[in-house]
């Protein structure tokens, strides 16, 4: 049972344009969401997060939007740069108990010059 | 800090052999996680420890898999006997302050992974 879903396995964008990566979740108990970025031969690294009490969080070129009613979040990258080319994982966590992140399957972003 | 250190980076073995993957978490982190990455299922949590104690091993596929954390600076994930379907990248991650779930600082720091190929 995939509780966190990233339905687009890949996305191609031109440099300077906006990249939008989407993520859906099924468990309404999730209340904290994170995005991780992964380059080849490296481990995932934390990018940005959002609590369920917010609907938007921004950090430089990266913005995460959360729509709780739709159980949907998205990551916007503006402007996209070739160095953003990587696999992006969406992850979710319940607020109580120990930290246990549930990850999606990832979306491979390719930003072309 | 050198980050989370995993070894070996690559392992190729034959079906039936024992495989041991190793992890050194970041010093001071009190939680350690083993994840497996496959194309079909993405990153799956296998097991996690808090203060060296296994908290949840419900993600461990079957009895062929076992994990230990004898001290705060070392953990192993063992597969015995290995099978071709175990081929994947295995990640170890560590974090601090587990339990303060509302804190955005409770992010996982991952190692570079161990790529396992079972022939």
PDB file of C-alpha atoms in Angstrom:
ATOM      1  CA  UNK A   1       0.000   0.000   0.000  1.00  0.00           C
ATOM      2  CA  UNK A   2       1.740   3.121  -1.260  1.00  0.00           C
ATOM      3  CA  UNK A   3       0.730   5.864   1.152  1.00  0.00           C
ATOM      4  CA  UNK A   4       2.799   8.495  -0.613  1.00  0.00           C
ATOM      5  CA  UNK A   5       2.548   8.608  -4.380  1.00  0.00           C
ATOM      6  CA  UNK A   6       4.522  10.419  -7.008  1.00  0.00           C
ATOM      7  CA  UNK A   7       2.741   9.563 -10.203  1.00  0.00           C
ATOM      8  CA  UNK A   8       5.192  11.202 -12.582  1.00  0.00           C
ATOM      9  CA  UNK A   9       8.390   9.169 -12.805  1.00  0.00           C
ATOM     10  CA  UNK A  10      10.120  11.878 -14.817  1.00  0.00           C
ATOM     11  CA  UNK A  11       9.887  15.531 -15.782  1.00  0.00           C
ATOM     12  CA  UNK A  12      11.847  17.555 -18.329  1.00  0.00           C
ATOM     13  CA  UNK A  13      12.076  21.339 -18.103  1.00  0.00           C
ATOM     14  CA  UNK A  14      14.115  24.019 -19.808  1.00  0.00           C
ATOM     15  CA  UNK A  15      16.524  26.115 -17.825  1.00  0.00           C
ATOM     16  CA  UNK A  16      14.868  29.240 -16.453  1.00  0.00           C
ATOM     17  CA  UNK A  17      11.383  27.775 -16.510  1.00  0.00           C
ATOM     18  CA  UNK A  18       9.338  26.548 -13.580  1.00  0.00           C
ATOM     19  CA  UNK A  19       9.513  22.916 -12.456  1.00  0.00           C
ATOM     20  CA  UNK A  20       6.473  21.544 -10.658  1.00  0.00           C
ATOM     21  CA  UNK A  21       6.755  18.193  -8.929  1.00  0.00           C
ATOM     22  CA  UNK A  22       3.628  16.644  -7.497  1.00  0.00           C
ATOM     23  CA  UNK A  23       2.930  14.295  -4.620  1.00  0.00           C
ATOM     24  CA  UNK A  24      -0.260  12.747  -3.267  1.00  0.00           C
ATOM     25  CA  UNK A  25      -0.812  10.981   0.019  1.00  0.00           C
ATOM     26  CA  UNK A  26      -3.566   8.803   1.379  1.00  0.00           C
ATOM     27  CA  UNK A  27      -3.025   8.840   5.131  1.00  0.00           C
ATOM     28  CA  UNK A  28      -4.872  11.774   6.699  1.00  0.00           C
ATOM     29  CA  UNK A  29      -2.789  11.334   9.857  1.00  0.00           C
ATOM     30  CA  UNK A  30       0.315  12.677   8.127  1.00  0.00           C
ATOM     31  CA  UNK A  31       1.039  16.156   9.386  1.00  0.00           C
ATOM     32  CA  UNK A  32       4.571  16.909   8.262  1.00  0.00           C
ATOM     33  CA  UNK A  33       5.895  16.693   4.735  1.00  0.00           C
ATOM     34  CA  UNK A  34       9.392  16.853   3.316  1.00  0.00           C
ATOM     35  CA  UNK A  35      11.140  16.878  -0.020  1.00  0.00           C
ATOM     36  CA  UNK A  36      14.481  15.237  -0.541  1.00  0.00           C
ATOM     37  CA  UNK A  37      16.769  15.550  -3.533  1.00  0.00           C
ATOM     38  CA  UNK A  38      19.015  12.748  -4.709  1.00  0.00           C
ATOM     39  CA  UNK A  39      21.937  12.892  -7.110  1.00  0.00           C
ATOM     40  CA  UNK A  40      23.337   9.690  -8.669  1.00  0.00           C
ATOM     41  CA  UNK A  41      25.601   7.668  -6.368  1.00  0.00           C
ATOM     42  CA  UNK A  42      24.683   9.846  -3.398  1.00  0.00           C
ATOM     43  CA  UNK A  43      22.169   9.570  -0.603  1.00  0.00           C
ATOM     44  CA  UNK A  44      19.039  11.728  -0.536  1.00  0.00           C
ATOM     45  CA  UNK A  45      19.517  15.165   1.002  1.00  0.00           C
ATOM     46  CA  UNK A  46      16.872  17.248   2.716  1.00  0.00           C
ATOM     47  CA  UNK A  47      15.526  20.114   0.610  1.00  0.00           C
ATOM     48  CA  UNK A  48      12.456  21.695   2.160  1.00  0.00           C
ATOM     49  CA  UNK A  49       9.566  20.803   4.450  1.00  0.00           C
ATOM     50  CA  UNK A  50       6.118  21.960   5.459  1.00  0.00           C
ATOM     51  CA  UNK A  51       3.907  21.430   8.457  1.00  0.00           C
ATOM     52  CA  UNK A  52       0.223  20.708   8.012  1.00  0.00           C
ATOM     53  CA  UNK A  53      -0.637  23.942   9.789  1.00  0.00           C
ATOM     54  CA  UNK A  54       0.714  25.828   6.779  1.00  0.00           C
ATOM     55  CA  UNK A  55      -0.180  25.783   3.118  1.00  0.00           C
ATOM     56  CA  UNK A  56       3.033  27.227   1.751  1.00  0.00           C
ATOM     57  CA  UNK A  57       6.699  27.307   2.626  1.00  0.00           C
ATOM     58  CA  UNK A  58       9.339  29.075   0.608  1.00  0.00           C
ATOM     59  CA  UNK A  59      13.113  28.817   0.602  1.00  0.00           C
ATOM     60  CA  UNK A  60      14.860  30.684  -2.156  1.00  0.00           C
ATOM     61  CA  UNK A  61      13.969  29.152  -5.498  1.00  0.00           C
ATOM     62  CA  UNK A  62      12.039  26.333  -3.826  1.00  0.00           C
ATOM     63  CA  UNK A  63       8.433  26.551  -2.667  1.00  0.00           C
ATOM     64  CA  UNK A  64       6.290  23.743  -1.331  1.00  0.00           C
ATOM     65  CA  UNK A  65       2.502  24.010  -1.416  1.00  0.00           C
ATOM     66  CA  UNK A  66       0.191  21.847   0.659  1.00  0.00           C
ATOM     67  CA  UNK A  67      -3.483  21.224  -0.054  1.00  0.00           C
ATOM     68  CA  UNK A  68      -4.744  19.180   2.881  1.00  0.00           C
ATOM     69  CA  UNK A  69      -8.267  18.737   1.581  1.00  0.00           C
ATOM     70  CA  UNK A  70      -6.912  17.193  -1.603  1.00  0.00           C
ATOM     71  CA  UNK A  71      -4.090  15.387   0.222  1.00  0.00           C
ATOM     72  CA  UNK A  72      -1.721  16.873  -2.302  1.00  0.00           C
ATOM     73  CA  UNK A  73       1.536  18.739  -2.174  1.00  0.00           C
ATOM     74  CA  UNK A  74       3.771  20.162  -4.823  1.00  0.00           C
ATOM     75  CA  UNK A  75       7.308  21.453  -5.095  1.00  0.00           C
ATOM     76  CA  UNK A  76       7.937  24.461  -7.323  1.00  0.00           C
ATOM     77  CA  UNK A  77      11.426  25.346  -8.495  1.00  0.00           C
ATOM     78  CA  UNK A  78      11.752  28.785 -10.056  1.00  0.00           C
ATOM     79  CA  UNK A  79      13.843  29.385 -12.021  1.00  0.00           C
ATOM     80  CA  UNK A  80      15.034  25.857 -12.778  1.00  0.00           C
ATOM     81  CA  UNK A  81      18.751  25.326 -13.239  1.00  0.00           C
ATOM     82  CA  UNK A  82      20.679  22.408 -14.783  1.00  0.00           C
ATOM     83  CA  UNK A  83      22.111  21.657 -11.327  1.00  0.00           C
ATOM     84  CA  UNK A  84      18.582  20.909 -10.148  1.00  0.00           C
ATOM     85  CA  UNK A  85      18.576  17.772 -12.288  1.00  0.00           C
ATOM     86  CA  UNK A  86      18.125  14.969  -9.782  1.00  0.00           C
ATOM     87  CA  UNK A  87      15.539  12.581  -8.366  1.00  0.00           C
ATOM     88  CA  UNK A  88      13.119  14.263  -5.981  1.00  0.00           C
ATOM     89  CA  UNK A  89      11.436  12.261  -3.237  1.00  0.00           C
ATOM     90  CA  UNK A  90       8.350  13.362  -1.387  1.00  0.00           C
ATOM     91  CA  UNK A  91       8.063  12.094   2.196  1.00  0.00           C
ATOM     92  CA  UNK A  92       5.452  12.288   4.935  1.00  0.00           C
ATOM     93  CA  UNK A  93       5.404  11.746   8.671  1.00  0.00           C
ATOM     94  CA  UNK A  94       2.900  11.449  11.479  1.00  0.00           C
ATOM     95  CA  UNK A  95       3.253  13.924  14.282  1.00  0.00           C
ATOM     96  CA  UNK A  96       3.219  11.544  17.193  1.00  0.00           C
ATOM     97  CA  UNK A  97       5.629   8.911  18.291  1.00  0.00           C
ATOM     98  CA  UNK A  98       8.943   8.296  16.679  1.00  0.00           C
ATOM     99  CA  UNK A  99       9.949   9.840  13.446  1.00  0.00           C
ATOM    100  CA  UNK A 100       9.087   7.442  10.641  1.00  0.00           C
ATOM    101  CA  UNK A 101       9.255   8.909   7.175  1.00  0.00           C
ATOM    102  CA  UNK A 102       7.215   7.347   4.391  1.00  0.00           C
ATOM    103  CA  UNK A 103       8.669   8.094   0.974  1.00  0.00           C
ATOM    104  CA  UNK A 104       7.229   8.181  -2.495  1.00  0.00           C
ATOM    105  CA  UNK A 105       8.840   6.506  -5.489  1.00  0.00           C
ATOM    106  CA  UNK A 106      10.541   9.666  -6.704  1.00  0.00           C
ATOM    107  CA  UNK A 107      10.410  11.911  -9.776  1.00  0.00           C
ATOM    108  CA  UNK A 108      13.459  12.335 -11.971  1.00  0.00           C
ATOM    109  CA  UNK A 109      13.843  15.980 -13.003  1.00  0.00           C
ATOM    110  CA  UNK A 110      15.957  16.896 -15.989  1.00  0.00           C
ATOM    111  CA  UNK A 111      16.664  20.571 -16.557  1.00  0.00           C
ATOM    112  CA  UNK A 112      18.179  21.211 -19.955  1.00  0.00           C
ATOM    113  CA  UNK A 113      20.226  24.305 -20.819  1.00  0.00           C
TER     114      UNK A 113
ATOM    115  CA  UNK B   1      31.571  15.580  10.601  1.00  0.00           C
ATOM    116  CA  UNK B   2      32.000  13.049   7.802  1.00  0.00           C
ATOM    117  CA  UNK B   3      28.282  12.349   7.688  1.00  0.00           C
ATOM    118  CA  UNK B   4      26.695   8.918   7.670  1.00  0.00           C
ATOM    119  CA  UNK B   5      29.222   6.376   6.443  1.00  0.00           C
ATOM    120  CA  UNK B   6      28.171   3.180   4.746  1.00  0.00           C
ATOM    121  CA  UNK B   7      30.186   0.219   3.538  1.00  0.00           C
ATOM    122  CA  UNK B   8      30.600  -1.413   1.176  1.00  0.00           C
ATOM    123  CA  UNK B   9      29.517   1.013  -1.544  1.00  0.00           C
ATOM    124  CA  UNK B  10      29.038  -1.837  -3.974  1.00  0.00           C
ATOM    125  CA  UNK B  11      28.552  -5.532  -3.367  1.00  0.00           C
ATOM    126  CA  UNK B  12      28.106  -8.242  -5.944  1.00  0.00           C
ATOM    127  CA  UNK B  13      27.408 -11.679  -4.611  1.00  0.00           C
ATOM    128  CA  UNK B  14      25.860 -14.956  -5.611  1.00  0.00           C
ATOM    129  CA  UNK B  15      22.500 -16.210  -4.518  1.00  0.00           C
ATOM    130  CA  UNK B  16      22.665 -17.981  -1.198  1.00  0.00           C
ATOM    131  CA  UNK B  17      25.599 -16.020   0.142  1.00  0.00           C
ATOM    132  CA  UNK B  18      25.485 -13.936   3.291  1.00  0.00           C
ATOM    133  CA  UNK B  19      25.632 -10.171   2.879  1.00  0.00           C
ATOM    134  CA  UNK B  20      26.509  -7.719   5.628  1.00  0.00           C
ATOM    135  CA  UNK B  21      26.052  -3.988   5.157  1.00  0.00           C
ATOM    136  CA  UNK B  22      27.540  -1.572   7.657  1.00  0.00           C
ATOM    137  CA  UNK B  23      26.664   1.910   8.833  1.00  0.00           C
ATOM    138  CA  UNK B  24      28.268   4.521  11.044  1.00  0.00           C
ATOM    139  CA  UNK B  25      25.763   7.243  11.951  1.00  0.00           C
ATOM    140  CA  UNK B  26      26.577  10.850  12.649  1.00  0.00           C
ATOM    141  CA  UNK B  27      28.070  11.254  16.098  1.00  0.00           C
ATOM    142  CA  UNK B  28      25.443  12.404  18.565  1.00  0.00           C
ATOM    143  CA  UNK B  29      22.482  11.239  16.515  1.00  0.00           C
ATOM    144  CA  UNK B  30      20.269   8.940  18.540  1.00  0.00           C
ATOM    145  CA  UNK B  31      18.157   7.384  15.788  1.00  0.00           C
ATOM    146  CA  UNK B  32      19.215   5.181  12.908  1.00  0.00           C
ATOM    147  CA  UNK B  33      17.203   4.007   9.947  1.00  0.00           C
ATOM    148  CA  UNK B  34      17.736   1.410   7.231  1.00  0.00           C
ATOM    149  CA  UNK B  35      15.967   2.072   3.922  1.00  0.00           C
ATOM    150  CA  UNK B  36      15.930   0.125   0.674  1.00  0.00           C
ATOM    151  CA  UNK B  37      15.481   1.815  -2.698  1.00  0.00           C
ATOM    152  CA  UNK B  38      13.962   0.018  -5.654  1.00  0.00           C
ATOM    153  CA  UNK B  39      12.470   1.370  -8.858  1.00  0.00           C
ATOM    154  CA  UNK B  40       9.047  -0.036  -8.109  1.00  0.00           C
ATOM    155  CA  UNK B  41       8.680   0.954  -4.473  1.00  0.00           C
ATOM    156  CA  UNK B  42      10.994   3.899  -4.035  1.00  0.00           C
ATOM    157  CA  UNK B  43      12.500   4.259  -0.569  1.00  0.00           C
ATOM    158  CA  UNK B  44      11.112   1.687   1.848  1.00  0.00           C
ATOM    159  CA  UNK B  45      11.841   1.805   5.558  1.00  0.00           C
ATOM    160  CA  UNK B  46      13.149  -1.553   6.722  1.00  0.00           C
ATOM    161  CA  UNK B  47      13.881  -0.892  10.384  1.00  0.00           C
ATOM    162  CA  UNK B  48      14.765   1.916  12.727  1.00  0.00           C
ATOM    163  CA  UNK B  49      16.513   2.172  16.049  1.00  0.00           C
ATOM    164  CA  UNK B  50      16.289   4.736  18.792  1.00  0.00           C
ATOM    165  CA  UNK B  51      19.093   4.811  21.340  1.00  0.00           C
ATOM    166  CA  UNK B  52      20.343   1.507  19.877  1.00  0.00           C
ATOM    167  CA  UNK B  53      17.019  -0.233  20.475  1.00  0.00           C
ATOM    168  CA  UNK B  54      14.991  -1.514  17.495  1.00  0.00           C
ATOM    169  CA  UNK B  55      11.681   0.349  17.517  1.00  0.00           C
ATOM    170  CA  UNK B  56       9.944  -0.831  14.370  1.00  0.00           C
ATOM    171  CA  UNK B  57      11.094  -3.671  12.139  1.00  0.00           C
ATOM    172  CA  UNK B  58       7.796  -4.153  10.356  1.00  0.00           C
ATOM    173  CA  UNK B  59       9.429  -3.227   7.071  1.00  0.00           C
ATOM    174  CA  UNK B  60      11.940  -6.050   7.168  1.00  0.00           C
ATOM    175  CA  UNK B  61      10.932  -8.277   4.244  1.00  0.00           C
ATOM    176  CA  UNK B  62      11.388 -11.636   5.898  1.00  0.00           C
ATOM    177  CA  UNK B  63      13.444 -13.648   8.296  1.00  0.00           C
ATOM    178  CA  UNK B  64      16.400 -13.599   5.947  1.00  0.00           C
ATOM    179  CA  UNK B  65      16.923  -9.979   6.957  1.00  0.00           C
ATOM    180  CA  UNK B  66      18.281  -8.961  10.343  1.00  0.00           C
ATOM    181  CA  UNK B  67      19.696  -5.743  11.748  1.00  0.00           C
ATOM    182  CA  UNK B  68      21.701  -4.934  14.833  1.00  0.00           C
ATOM    183  CA  UNK B  69      22.975  -1.840  16.545  1.00  0.00           C
ATOM    184  CA  UNK B  70      25.455  -2.936  19.207  1.00  0.00           C
ATOM    185  CA  UNK B  71      26.422   0.633  20.065  1.00  0.00           C
ATOM    186  CA  UNK B  72      25.634   4.225  19.171  1.00  0.00           C
ATOM    187  CA  UNK B  73      28.212   4.390  16.417  1.00  0.00           C
ATOM    188  CA  UNK B  74      27.620   1.211  14.447  1.00  0.00           C
ATOM    189  CA  UNK B  75      24.848  -0.787  12.833  1.00  0.00           C
ATOM    190  CA  UNK B  76      24.681  -3.757  10.485  1.00  0.00           C
ATOM    191  CA  UNK B  77      22.051  -5.065   8.118  1.00  0.00           C
ATOM    192  CA  UNK B  78      22.494  -8.717   7.267  1.00  0.00           C
ATOM    193  CA  UNK B  79      20.844 -10.806   4.578  1.00  0.00           C
ATOM    194  CA  UNK B  80      21.256 -14.549   4.858  1.00  0.00           C
ATOM    195  CA  UNK B  81      20.775 -16.219   2.455  1.00  0.00           C
ATOM    196  CA  UNK B  82      20.645 -13.544  -0.216  1.00  0.00           C
ATOM    197  CA  UNK B  83      18.373 -13.794  -3.256  1.00  0.00           C
ATOM    198  CA  UNK B  84      18.348 -11.942  -6.600  1.00  0.00           C
ATOM    199  CA  UNK B  85      15.224 -10.018  -5.578  1.00  0.00           C
ATOM    200  CA  UNK B  86      17.232  -8.441  -2.758  1.00  0.00           C
ATOM    201  CA  UNK B  87      19.195  -6.480  -5.351  1.00  0.00           C
ATOM    202  CA  UNK B  88      18.704  -2.809  -4.507  1.00  0.00           C
ATOM    203  CA  UNK B  89      20.422   0.193  -2.990  1.00  0.00           C
ATOM    204  CA  UNK B  90      20.374   0.101   0.783  1.00  0.00           C
ATOM    205  CA  UNK B  91      20.562   3.399   2.624  1.00  0.00           C
ATOM    206  CA  UNK B  92      21.344   4.089   6.221  1.00  0.00           C
ATOM    207  CA  UNK B  93      20.212   7.374   7.752  1.00  0.00           C
ATOM    208  CA  UNK B  94      20.472   8.974  11.160  1.00  0.00           C
ATOM    209  CA  UNK B  95      18.721  11.800  12.957  1.00  0.00           C
ATOM    210  CA  UNK B  96      18.588  13.633  16.235  1.00  0.00           C
ATOM    211  CA  UNK B  97      15.833  14.411  18.710  1.00  0.00           C
ATOM    212  CA  UNK B  98      13.389  11.743  17.718  1.00  0.00           C
ATOM    213  CA  UNK B  99      10.135  12.300  19.536  1.00  0.00           C
ATOM    214  CA  UNK B 100       9.973  16.040  19.022  1.00  0.00           C
ATOM    215  CA  UNK B 101       7.981  15.368  15.937  1.00  0.00           C
ATOM    216  CA  UNK B 102       6.819  18.918  15.453  1.00  0.00           C
ATOM    217  CA  UNK B 103      10.323  20.164  14.942  1.00  0.00           C
ATOM    218  CA  UNK B 104      11.433  20.714  11.401  1.00  0.00           C
ATOM    219  CA  UNK B 105      14.943  19.972  12.530  1.00  0.00           C
ATOM    220  CA  UNK B 106      14.212  16.256  12.767  1.00  0.00           C
ATOM    221  CA  UNK B 107      15.345  15.527   9.249  1.00  0.00           C
ATOM    222  CA  UNK B 108      17.174  12.417   8.241  1.00  0.00           C
ATOM    223  CA  UNK B 109      20.750  12.524   7.031  1.00  0.00           C
ATOM    224  CA  UNK B 110      21.435   9.719   4.606  1.00  0.00           C
ATOM    225  CA  UNK B 111      24.601   7.882   3.756  1.00  0.00           C
ATOM    226  CA  UNK B 112      25.676   7.378   0.158  1.00  0.00           C
ATOM    227  CA  UNK B 113      24.141   3.914   0.063  1.00  0.00           C
ATOM    228  CA  UNK B 114      25.295   0.369  -0.584  1.00  0.00           C
ATOM    229  CA  UNK B 115      24.399  -0.997  -3.995  1.00  0.00           C
ATOM    230  CA  UNK B 116      23.772  -4.725  -3.717  1.00  0.00           C
ATOM    231  CA  UNK B 117      23.606  -7.043  -6.688  1.00  0.00           C
ATOM    232  CA  UNK B 118      22.724 -10.672  -6.073  1.00  0.00           C
ATOM    233  CA  UNK B 119      23.345 -12.902  -9.085  1.00  0.00           C
TER     234      UNK B 119
END
